[in-house]
Amino acid sequence: MSYETILVETQGPVTIIRLNRPQALNALNSQVMRDLIDAFATYDADPEQRCAILTGSEKAFAAGADIKEMQAKGFSEMYGENFFQGFEKVTATRKPWIAAVSGFALGGGCELAMMADIMIAADSARFGQPEIKLGVLPGMGGSQRLTRAVGKSKAMDMCLTGRMMDAAEAERGGLVSKVVPAAELLDEALKMAQAIAGMPPLAAIANKEAVNATFETGLAMGLLFERRLFNGVCATEDKSEGMTAFVEKRPGNWKGR
Ligand code: CO8
């Protein structure tokens, strides 16, 4: 499948999606959104694919939503079209995916990266929510996801000053899981993706659902949800195989059921 604004390839069980609008530092417009929705849905539906990576170029993961597309839109157009609401479909991806960020991840770019299950940063990465400088505010979840990731004070600092955070600060703040040299970013992301792809697929989905429940529920409901998921995966063949393989001191042979 070929797309206008992204490149997609598979390496074994890993789907690699690369934002590809170099002329605009991968700014996100409606076409990018449509392409990403389709690519993530295709990944999610393919039983051979077990983990995905979303990445950009060395200079930019994505420098934000496309300002030129938004420039002339007032309230009526934004509200009427429910502009960019489709990005919620990307977050509905059930299988795991990693954002591998190099260079600028600003505004909607930072927000898109924060939709990922795991974020890995190149040492060149720069994160920011500079929307205030345009007279607006984050609109793709940044005020919520950044605050949950780094806490109120740093999120306020980022949103109110519009400054950029480098990769080291992003790691200290808990925004990214690790920082690697820029030249090794894709290799490191692939290593992680291959490790995830080697796990029992239903357990991967259940783990993702359980961690994400933290953001949707209180502790008591979250614990109950986790317990029910745990009980549920105990009905899978992969659970029997996983525990038997451990006892027999051999790797598991996953069936995905
Ligand atoms: N939108 C459109 N075009 C962009 C964007 C963008 N966000 N960012 C860069 N570009 C374009 C530039 O216009 C330029 O194009 P051209 O060559 O035609 O002039 C090209 O990319 C290269 O950019 P620069 O020349 O500016 O490159 P520099 O290396 O000098 O600077 C920066 C790089 C610092 C990243 C700079 O480009 C910049 O500040 N970009 C804008 C960053 C920004 O403000 N992002 C937030 C955008 S708003 C947003 O994301 C809101 C999300 C929520 C939407 C929700 C809707 C409901």
Tab-separated table of C-alpha atoms and ligand atoms in Angstrom, residues 21-25 27 59 63-68 70 78 83-85 104 106-109 111 130-131 134 136-140 164, ligand 1:
chain	number	residue	atom	x	y	z
A	21	ARG	CA	6.554	15.527	4.333
A	22	PRO	CA	10.156	16.787	4.428
A	23	GLN	CA	9.224	20.114	2.824
A	24	ALA	CA	7.104	20.966	5.889
A	25	LEU	CA	9.142	19.208	8.606
A	27	ALA	CA	3.736	18.928	9.712
A	59	LYS	CA	15.453	16.670	11.597
A	63	ALA	CA	6.901	20.133	13.704
A	64	GLY	CA	3.233	20.306	14.642
A	65	ALA	CA	-0.135	20.456	13.010
A	66	ASP	CA	0.090	22.175	9.629
A	67	ILE	CA	-0.253	25.866	10.477
A	68	LYS	CA	-0.904	26.718	6.827
A	70	MET	CA	-5.303	25.890	9.991
A	78	MET	CA	-12.908	23.820	13.248
A	83	PHE	CA	-11.074	19.120	12.658
A	84	PHE	CA	-8.440	16.445	13.479
A	85	GLN	CA	-10.929	14.440	15.531
A	104	PHE	CA	11.504	18.358	16.466
A	106	LEU	CA	6.368	20.127	18.517
A	107	GLY	CA	2.709	20.874	19.058
A	108	GLY	CA	0.680	18.181	17.316
A	109	GLY	CA	3.957	16.324	16.655
A	111	GLU	CA	0.962	15.121	20.890
A	130	PRO	CA	4.513	26.041	21.419
A	131	GLU	CA	0.859	26.615	20.493
A	134	LEU	CA	0.269	31.083	17.831
A	136	VAL	CA	-3.872	28.839	20.735
A	137	LEU	CA	-3.236	25.811	22.917
A	138	PRO	CA	-2.608	22.093	22.404
A	139	GLY	CA	-5.576	20.513	20.613
A	140	MET	CA	-4.580	16.881	20.101
A	164	MET	CA	11.429	23.229	23.973
B	1	CO8	N1	3.058	23.842	9.813
B	1	CO8	C1	3.283	24.130	8.521
B	1	CO8	N2	4.520	24.298	8.002
B	1	CO8	C2	5.564	24.152	8.839
B	1	CO8	C3	5.392	23.820	10.203
B	1	CO8	C4	4.053	23.675	10.676
B	1	CO8	N3	3.790	23.333	11.951
B	1	CO8	N4	6.613	23.756	10.779
B	1	CO8	C5	7.510	24.004	9.813
B	1	CO8	N5	6.878	24.250	8.637
B	1	CO8	C6	7.483	24.561	7.344
B	1	CO8	C7	7.986	26.004	7.305
B	1	CO8	O1	6.947	26.886	7.011
B	1	CO8	C8	9.016	25.900	6.201
B	1	CO8	O2	8.360	25.910	4.974
B	1	CO8	P1	8.861	26.929	3.791
B	1	CO8	O3	10.238	26.431	3.456
B	1	CO8	O4	7.851	26.718	2.716
B	1	CO8	O5	8.882	28.272	4.384
B	1	CO8	C9	9.607	24.503	6.388
B	1	CO8	O6	8.628	23.768	7.140
B	1	CO8	C10	10.907	24.488	7.151
B	1	CO8	O7	10.676	25.169	8.372
B	1	CO8	P2	11.643	26.345	8.903
B	1	CO8	O8	12.253	27.072	7.751
B	1	CO8	O9	10.870	27.160	9.889
B	1	CO8	O10	12.761	25.457	9.620
B	1	CO8	P3	13.716	25.896	10.829
B	1	CO8	O11	14.732	24.807	10.960
B	1	CO8	O12	14.187	27.304	10.660
B	1	CO8	O13	12.757	25.904	12.137
B	1	CO8	C11	11.076	24.963	13.599
B	1	CO8	C12	12.226	24.689	12.592
B	1	CO8	C13	11.650	25.604	14.866
B	1	CO8	C14	10.441	23.625	13.931
B	1	CO8	C15	10.060	25.930	12.959
B	1	CO8	O14	9.698	25.436	11.660
B	1	CO8	C16	8.785	26.095	13.733
B	1	CO8	O15	8.762	26.793	14.738
B	1	CO8	N6	7.678	25.447	13.282
B	1	CO8	C17	6.382	25.585	13.885
B	1	CO8	C18	6.302	24.832	15.206
B	1	CO8	C19	4.940	25.015	15.824
B	1	CO8	O16	4.516	26.100	16.165
B	1	CO8	N7	4.192	23.915	15.979
B	1	CO8	C20	2.876	23.916	16.565
B	1	CO8	C21	1.849	24.052	15.464
B	1	CO8	S1	0.181	24.232	16.108
B	1	CO8	C22	-0.242	22.659	16.549
B	1	CO8	O17	0.502	21.726	16.397
B	1	CO8	C23	-1.604	22.498	17.122
B	1	CO8	C24	-1.966	21.022	17.274
B	1	CO8	C25	-3.414	20.850	17.618
B	1	CO8	C26	-4.311	20.882	16.417
B	1	CO8	C27	-5.702	20.495	16.832
B	1	CO8	C28	-6.745	20.898	15.840
B	1	CO8	C29	-8.150	20.618	16.360
